[in-house]
């Protein structure tokens, strides 16, 4: 190879090398990757009721549905005694103070050990454990329902559940059969109180008599707002037990006194509903490719889902949920189970297409004067992409606006960005706008 030819080959290679670097940098600059747009919140099956009566009626319906459908239920009972004022004596004595601190943990442990929890299997009746809460039309309670929670930034954001809370007004005699509280809570009988504390006090006192007062009675619940399926239900009450006691042993010289024990009791129900859920709501695959859908089944026994496609010519599915695409188009793939006389299903919209992998603008910087216009154009890759549509946005319309055709109009002095977003894949590319 002569010297001239050698230099020519080197020059061509350098051009290709530098051109490749430049093209790569241009692609990186112009194609900024995926920017997922903010999702539109899904609508609730039942919007969170705002009025007290409506929120209470909503809770009644949720519990009635659970009793009728008979999901799996786990019930737990928990007791707690506050650190401050949980146990107090009518007589002041350092020995009693030390005894109270020791008794708090011992009583809490004993109460929780005696608490009865249980599990109810799918399809079993649990009406002996739980009944539909009853609320008086005359009031006596406050109820709220919300589908929002406050995040760390102090913003109210939509959540996937409706949260309900019912707080009852104080009543003089909750044990009365017609009491609003008695209709909603399992209040303790004299025999139950003696059983709860029996054995715990024996080393220190004997209980001569007792009187009970109930405070802060409330019901909390959460329900999936898309299905109105009850997830949790908790009955909470605070009990003040005024015990007339006779100390024994080393404490006997202190004589008879009153011991006040305040404890909070909660009865919680957790519901597991039968059903089937797919791992994708929508899925895009290329022609001739395969993909596996997974069906998560909540039921008892050895359950297997059955599969079907709304259009086998577009995409077929086998008995294990494996998809195979055949031609461009859309099809709905459905998984179903039969459980205790009911059919439960879930669906996935499958699109067979060539997916977008990038979008680029023809310019990444514009300098305009107020009132001036300039046109931007976007290019989707690959060229064979099925969905080639995109949308235009501006970060500050006071500086520059952009229409559906990519025409930028300078509105006021300043700096902003105009960007394009692909409908498939949400790929973005932007152009900096300087308005003088």
Coordinates of C-alpha atoms in Angstrom, one line a residue:
X1 CA 0.0 0.0 0.0
X2 CA 1.5 3.3 -1.1
X3 CA 1.7 6.3 1.3
X4 CA -1.2 8.2 -0.3
X5 CA -3.6 5.3 -0.1
X6 CA -2.6 4.6 3.5
X7 CA -3.3 8.2 4.5
X8 CA -6.6 8.1 2.7
X9 CA -7.7 4.9 4.6
X10 CA -6.6 6.5 7.9
X11 CA -8.6 9.6 7.1
X12 CA -11.8 7.7 6.3
X13 CA -11.4 5.7 9.5
X14 CA -11.0 8.8 11.6
X15 CA -14.1 10.4 10.0
X16 CA -16.1 7.3 10.7
X17 CA -14.8 7.1 14.3
X18 CA -15.4 10.8 15.1
X19 CA -18.8 10.7 13.3
X20 CA -19.8 7.7 15.4
X21 CA -18.9 9.5 18.6
X22 CA -20.7 12.6 17.4
X23 CA -23.8 10.6 16.4
X24 CA -23.8 8.8 19.8
X25 CA -23.5 12.0 21.7
X26 CA -26.3 13.6 19.6
X27 CA -28.5 10.6 20.3
X28 CA -27.7 10.8 24.1
X29 CA -28.4 14.6 24.0
X30 CA -31.6 14.4 22.0
X31 CA -33.2 11.2 23.4
X32 CA -33.5 11.6 27.2
X33 CA -35.0 8.2 28.0
X34 CA -38.3 7.2 29.5
X35 CA -40.4 9.7 31.5
X36 CA -43.5 8.0 32.7
X37 CA -46.5 10.4 32.8
X38 CA -48.5 10.8 35.9
X39 CA -51.1 8.0 36.0
X40 CA -54.8 8.9 36.0
X41 CA -56.1 7.6 39.3
X42 CA -58.5 4.7 39.0
X43 CA -62.1 5.4 39.9
X44 CA -63.4 3.9 43.1
X45 CA -66.3 1.4 43.0
X46 CA -67.9 3.5 45.7
X47 CA -66.6 7.1 46.3
X48 CA -65.6 7.7 49.9
X49 CA -68.9 8.8 51.6
X50 CA -68.5 12.2 53.3
X51 CA -71.5 12.4 55.6
X52 CA -71.6 10.6 59.0
X53 CA -74.7 8.6 58.1
X54 CA -73.4 7.6 54.7
X55 CA -70.1 6.5 56.0
X56 CA -71.8 4.3 58.7
X57 CA -74.1 2.8 56.1
X58 CA -71.1 2.1 53.9
X59 CA -69.5 0.2 56.7
X60 CA -72.7 -1.8 57.3
X61 CA -72.8 -2.8 53.7
X62 CA -69.1 -3.9 53.7
X63 CA -69.6 -6.2 56.7
X64 CA -72.8 -7.6 55.3
X65 CA -71.0 -8.5 52.1
X66 CA -68.3 -10.2 54.0
X67 CA -70.8 -12.3 56.0
X68 CA -72.6 -13.3 52.8
X69 CA -69.5 -14.1 50.7
X70 CA -67.6 -15.8 53.6
X71 CA -64.0 -15.0 52.9
X72 CA -61.2 -16.4 55.1
X73 CA -61.0 -14.5 58.4
X74 CA -58.4 -14.2 61.1
X75 CA -59.5 -12.8 64.4
X76 CA -57.1 -11.5 67.0
X77 CA -57.7 -9.8 70.4
X78 CA -55.1 -7.5 72.0
X79 CA -54.8 -5.8 75.4
X80 CA -52.6 -2.9 76.3
X81 CA -52.2 -0.8 79.5
X82 CA -50.8 2.8 79.2
X83 CA -47.5 3.6 80.9
X84 CA -48.9 6.7 82.6
X85 CA -51.9 6.2 84.8
X86 CA -52.5 2.6 83.6
X87 CA -52.5 1.3 87.2
X88 CA -53.2 3.6 90.2
X89 CA -54.0 3.0 93.9
X90 CA -56.1 5.2 96.2
X91 CA -53.3 4.9 98.8
X92 CA -49.9 6.5 98.2
X93 CA -47.0 4.2 99.1
X94 CA -43.6 3.7 97.4
X95 CA -44.1 -0.1 97.6
X96 CA -47.4 0.2 95.7
X97 CA -45.7 2.3 93.0
X98 CA -43.1 -0.4 92.5
X99 CA -45.9 -3.1 92.6
X100 CA -47.9 -1.2 89.9
X101 CA -44.9 -1.0 87.5
X102 CA -44.3 -4.7 87.9
X103 CA -48.0 -5.6 87.6
X104 CA -48.5 -3.6 84.4
X105 CA -46.3 -6.0 82.3
X106 CA -47.6 -9.0 84.2
X107 CA -51.2 -8.1 83.7
X108 CA -50.7 -7.2 80.0
X109 CA -49.0 -10.5 79.4
X110 CA -51.7 -12.4 81.2
X111 CA -54.5 -10.6 79.4
X112 CA -53.0 -11.3 76.0
X113 CA -52.4 -14.9 76.9
X114 CA -56.1 -15.3 77.7
X115 CA -57.1 -13.5 74.5
X116 CA -58.9 -15.7 72.1
X117 CA -57.9 -15.6 68.5
X118 CA -59.2 -17.9 65.7
X119 CA -59.2 -18.5 62.0
X120 CA -62.2 -19.1 59.9
X121 CA -61.6 -20.9 56.6
X122 CA -63.0 -19.9 53.2
X123 CA -66.8 -20.6 53.0
X124 CA -67.3 -21.1 56.7
X125 CA -69.9 -19.1 58.5
X126 CA -68.5 -16.6 61.0
X127 CA -71.7 -14.9 62.1
X128 CA -71.2 -16.1 65.6
X129 CA -68.0 -14.1 65.8
X130 CA -69.2 -11.0 63.9
X131 CA -72.4 -9.3 63.2
X132 CA -73.3 -6.3 61.0
X133 CA -72.6 -3.1 63.0
X134 CA -75.8 -1.3 63.9
X135 CA -76.0 2.5 64.0
X136 CA -78.9 4.5 65.3
X137 CA -80.6 7.0 63.0
X138 CA -80.8 9.3 66.0
X139 CA -77.0 9.6 66.1
X140 CA -74.8 8.9 69.0
X141 CA -71.7 8.6 66.9
X142 CA -69.5 10.3 64.4
X143 CA -68.2 8.5 61.2
X144 CA -65.7 9.6 58.6
X145 CA -64.4 7.9 55.5
X146 CA -61.4 8.9 53.4
X147 CA -59.5 7.6 50.4
X148 CA -56.5 9.9 51.0
X149 CA -53.5 9.9 53.2
X150 CA -50.9 12.6 54.0
X151 CA -47.4 11.8 52.7
X152 CA -44.1 13.0 54.2
X153 CA -44.4 16.3 52.3
X154 CA -47.7 17.0 53.9
X155 CA -49.7 16.4 50.7
X156 CA -53.0 14.5 50.6
X157 CA -52.5 11.6 48.1
X158 CA -55.0 9.1 46.9
X159 CA -54.6 5.6 48.2
X160 CA -56.0 2.2 47.2
X161 CA -58.3 1.9 50.2
X162 CA -61.3 3.6 51.8
X163 CA -60.5 4.1 55.5
X164 CA -63.5 4.3 57.8
X165 CA -63.6 5.3 61.5
X166 CA -66.7 5.4 63.7
X167 CA -66.4 7.1 67.1
X168 CA -69.2 6.7 69.6
X169 CA -70.4 9.3 72.0
X170 CA -70.1 8.5 75.7
X171 CA -73.1 6.7 77.1
X172 CA -74.1 6.2 80.7
X173 CA -75.1 2.5 80.5
X174 CA -73.4 0.7 77.6
X175 CA -74.4 -2.7 79.1
X176 CA -78.1 -2.0 78.4
X177 CA -79.5 -4.2 75.7
X178 CA -80.8 -1.3 73.6
X179 CA -77.6 0.7 74.0
X180 CA -75.9 1.8 70.8
X181 CA -72.6 0.6 72.2
X182 CA -73.9 -2.7 73.3
X183 CA -75.1 -3.4 69.8
X184 CA -71.6 -3.0 68.5
X185 CA -69.3 -4.2 71.2
X186 CA -68.9 -7.3 73.3
X187 CA -68.7 -5.8 76.7
X188 CA -67.2 -7.8 79.5
X189 CA -69.5 -9.6 82.1
X190 CA -68.6 -9.7 85.8
X191 CA -67.5 -13.3 85.4
X192 CA -65.2 -12.3 82.4
X193 CA -63.6 -9.5 84.4
X194 CA -62.9 -11.8 87.3
X195 CA -61.4 -14.4 84.8
X196 CA -59.3 -11.8 83.1
X197 CA -57.7 -10.6 86.3
X198 CA -57.9 -13.8 88.2
X199 CA -54.5 -15.3 89.0
X200 CA -52.8 -12.0 88.2
X201 CA -53.7 -10.2 91.4
X202 CA -53.6 -13.3 93.7
X203 CA -50.1 -12.7 94.8
X204 CA -50.8 -9.2 95.9
X205 CA -54.5 -8.6 96.4
X206 CA -58.0 -10.2 96.5
X207 CA -60.7 -8.5 94.5
X208 CA -63.7 -7.7 96.7
X209 CA -65.8 -5.8 94.1
X210 CA -65.4 -3.9 90.8
X211 CA -67.1 -1.3 88.7
X212 CA -66.5 -0.7 85.0
X213 CA -66.6 2.3 82.8
X214 CA -66.1 2.3 79.0
X215 CA -64.5 5.1 77.1
X216 CA -63.3 6.0 73.6
X217 CA -65.3 3.2 71.9
X218 CA -64.6 3.2 68.1
X219 CA -64.6 1.1 65.0
X220 CA -62.0 1.3 62.3
X221 CA -62.1 -0.4 58.9
X222 CA -60.3 -0.4 55.6
X223 CA -61.7 -1.6 52.3
X224 CA -60.3 -1.9 48.8
X225 CA -61.8 1.0 47.0
X226 CA -61.8 -0.7 43.6
X227 CA -63.8 -3.7 44.8
X228 CA -65.4 -2.6 48.0
X229 CA -64.0 -5.7 49.7
X230 CA -63.4 -5.3 53.4
X231 CA -59.7 -5.8 54.4
X232 CA -59.6 -5.1 58.1
X233 CA -62.2 -4.4 60.8
X234 CA -61.3 -3.5 64.4
X235 CA -63.5 -2.8 67.4
X236 CA -61.6 -0.8 70.1
X237 CA -62.7 0.2 73.5
X238 CA -60.9 1.6 76.6
X239 CA -62.1 0.1 79.9
X240 CA -61.5 1.6 83.3
X241 CA -61.9 -1.0 86.0
X242 CA -62.3 0.3 89.6
X243 CA -61.4 -2.6 91.8
X244 CA -62.0 -2.7 95.5
X245 CA -59.1 -4.8 96.8
X246 CA -57.7 -6.3 100.0
X247 CA -53.9 -6.5 99.9
X248 CA -52.3 -9.7 101.0
X249 CA -48.9 -10.8 102.3
X250 CA -46.4 -8.0 102.8
X251 CA -49.0 -5.4 101.5
X252 CA -51.7 -6.5 104.0
X253 CA -50.9 -3.8 106.6
X254 CA -51.9 -1.1 104.0
X255 CA -55.6 -2.1 104.4
X256 CA -58.4 -2.1 101.9
X257 CA -58.1 0.3 99.0
X258 CA -59.2 1.0 95.4
X259 CA -57.0 0.0 92.4
X260 CA -57.9 1.6 89.1
X261 CA -56.7 -0.3 86.0
X262 CA -57.1 1.3 82.5
X263 CA -56.7 -1.1 79.6
X264 CA -57.5 -0.9 75.9
X265 CA -58.9 -3.9 74.2
X266 CA -59.1 -4.4 70.4
X267 CA -60.8 -7.1 68.5
X268 CA -59.5 -7.2 64.9
X269 CA -60.6 -9.1 61.9
X270 CA -58.4 -9.5 58.8
X271 CA -60.2 -10.7 55.6
X272 CA -58.7 -12.7 52.7
X273 CA -60.9 -12.8 49.7
X274 CA -60.8 -15.6 47.1
X275 CA -59.8 -14.5 43.6
X276 CA -57.2 -14.5 40.9
X277 CA -54.8 -11.7 39.9
X278 CA -52.5 -11.5 36.8
X279 CA -49.0 -10.0 37.0
X280 CA -49.8 -7.6 34.1
X281 CA -52.8 -5.4 33.3
X282 CA -51.4 -4.6 29.9
X283 CA -48.6 -6.2 28.0
X284 CA -46.8 -5.4 24.7
X285 CA -44.9 -8.1 22.8
X286 CA -43.4 -8.3 19.4
X287 CA -44.8 -10.5 16.6
X288 CA -43.6 -14.1 16.9
X289 CA -42.4 -13.7 20.5
X290 CA -43.6 -15.5 23.6
X291 CA -44.3 -14.2 27.1
X292 CA -45.5 -15.9 30.3
X293 CA -48.4 -14.5 32.3
X294 CA -48.6 -15.5 36.0
X295 CA -51.9 -16.0 37.8
X296 CA -51.8 -15.5 41.5
X297 CA -54.6 -17.5 43.1
X298 CA -56.1 -16.9 46.5
X299 CA -58.2 -19.9 47.5
X300 CA -58.0 -23.1 49.4
X301 CA -57.1 -26.4 47.8
X302 CA -55.1 -27.2 44.6
X303 CA -56.5 -24.5 42.3
X304 CA -55.4 -24.0 38.7
X305 CA -56.5 -21.2 36.4
X306 CA -58.1 -21.8 33.0
X307 CA -56.9 -19.5 30.2
X308 CA -58.5 -18.0 27.1
X309 CA -57.7 -15.4 24.5
X310 CA -60.3 -13.1 22.9
X311 CA -58.5 -13.5 19.5
X312 CA -56.3 -16.5 19.0
X313 CA -55.2 -15.2 15.6
X314 CA -53.5 -12.3 17.4
X315 CA -52.2 -14.0 20.5
X316 CA -52.8 -17.6 21.8
X317 CA -52.4 -18.8 25.4
X318 CA -51.8 -22.3 26.7
X319 CA -52.9 -24.0 29.9
X320 CA -49.9 -22.6 31.8
X321 CA -50.4 -18.9 30.8
X322 CA -47.7 -18.9 28.1
X323 CA -48.5 -16.4 25.3
X324 CA -47.5 -16.6 21.7
X325 CA -48.1 -13.7 19.3
X326 CA -49.0 -14.3 15.7
X327 CA -49.9 -11.0 14.1
X328 CA -50.2 -7.3 14.9
X329 CA -53.3 -6.4 16.9
X330 CA -54.8 -6.6 20.3
X331 CA -56.4 -9.4 22.3
X332 CA -57.6 -9.8 25.9
X333 CA -56.2 -12.8 27.7
X334 CA -58.4 -14.0 30.6
X335 CA -57.6 -16.2 33.6
X336 CA -60.4 -17.8 35.6
X337 CA -61.0 -20.0 38.6
X338 CA -64.1 -21.7 39.9
X339 CA -64.3 -21.7 43.7
X340 CA -67.2 -22.5 46.0
X341 CA -69.8 -21.9 43.3
X342 CA -68.4 -18.6 42.0
X343 CA -66.2 -17.6 39.1
X344 CA -63.3 -15.3 39.7
X345 CA -61.5 -13.7 36.7
X346 CA -58.7 -11.3 35.8
X347 CA -57.7 -9.9 32.4
X348 CA -54.7 -8.6 30.6
X349 CA -54.8 -6.5 27.4
X350 CA -52.0 -7.9 25.1
X351 CA -50.8 -5.7 22.2
X352 CA -48.7 -7.3 19.5
X353 CA -46.6 -4.5 18.0
X354 CA -43.2 -3.1 17.2
X355 CA -42.3 -1.0 20.3
X356 CA -40.8 2.4 20.2
X357 CA -37.3 2.6 21.6
X358 CA -36.5 6.3 21.3
X359 CA -37.6 9.7 20.1
X360 CA -35.5 12.6 18.9
X361 CA -36.0 16.2 18.0
X362 CA -34.4 18.0 15.1
X363 CA -33.2 20.8 17.3
X364 CA -32.1 21.0 20.9
X365 CA -31.8 24.8 21.2
X366 CA -33.8 27.7 19.9
X367 CA -33.2 31.5 20.4
X368 CA -36.4 33.5 19.6
X369 CA -37.8 37.0 20.2
X370 CA -41.2 37.6 21.6
X371 CA -43.9 36.7 19.0
X372 CA -41.5 34.7 16.8
X373 CA -42.3 31.1 15.9
X374 CA -40.3 28.1 15.0
X375 CA -41.2 24.5 14.1
X376 CA -39.8 21.4 15.8
X377 CA -40.1 17.9 14.3
X378 CA -39.8 14.6 16.1
X379 CA -38.5 11.3 14.8
X380 CA -39.6 7.9 16.3
X381 CA -37.3 4.9 16.2
X382 CA -37.4 2.3 14.9
X383 CA -39.1 3.3 11.7
X384 CA -41.3 0.2 11.8
X385 CA -42.7 1.1 15.3
X386 CA -46.5 0.3 15.4
X387 CA -47.5 3.4 17.5
X388 CA -45.7 6.5 16.1
X389 CA -47.8 9.2 17.8
X390 CA -46.5 11.6 20.3
X391 CA -47.5 14.7 22.3
X392 CA -45.9 18.2 22.8
X393 CA -45.4 20.0 26.2
X394 CA -43.9 23.2 27.5
X395 CA -42.5 23.6 31.0
X396 CA -43.4 27.3 31.1
X397 CA -46.2 28.6 28.8
X398 CA -45.4 32.2 29.9
X399 CA -42.1 31.9 28.1
X400 CA -43.0 29.7 25.1
X401 CA -46.0 27.7 24.0
X402 CA -46.2 24.7 21.6
X403 CA -49.1 23.4 19.6
X404 CA -50.0 19.8 18.5
X405 CA -47.8 20.2 15.4
X406 CA -44.6 21.2 17.2
X407 CA -44.9 24.9 16.4
X408 CA -43.2 26.9 19.2
X409 CA -44.3 30.5 19.8
X410 CA -42.2 32.8 22.0
X411 CA -44.6 34.4 24.6
X412 CA -42.3 36.3 27.0
X413 CA -38.7 36.8 27.9
X414 CA -37.0 34.0 29.7
X415 CA -35.9 30.4 29.4
X416 CA -37.8 27.1 29.3
X417 CA -38.0 23.7 27.7
X418 CA -40.3 22.3 25.1
X419 CA -40.4 18.5 25.0
X420 CA -42.0 15.7 23.1
X421 CA -43.3 12.5 24.7
X422 CA -43.9 9.3 22.7
X423 CA -47.3 7.6 23.4
X424 CA -45.6 4.2 23.3
X425 CA -43.0 3.9 25.9
X426 CA -43.1 7.5 27.1
X427 CA -39.7 8.3 25.6
X428 CA -38.8 12.0 25.8
X429 CA -36.7 14.5 24.0
X430 CA -36.5 18.2 24.7
X431 CA -35.4 21.5 23.2
X432 CA -34.2 24.5 25.3
X433 CA -36.0 27.7 24.4
X434 CA -34.4 31.2 25.0
X435 CA -36.7 34.1 24.4
X436 CA -35.1 37.6 24.3

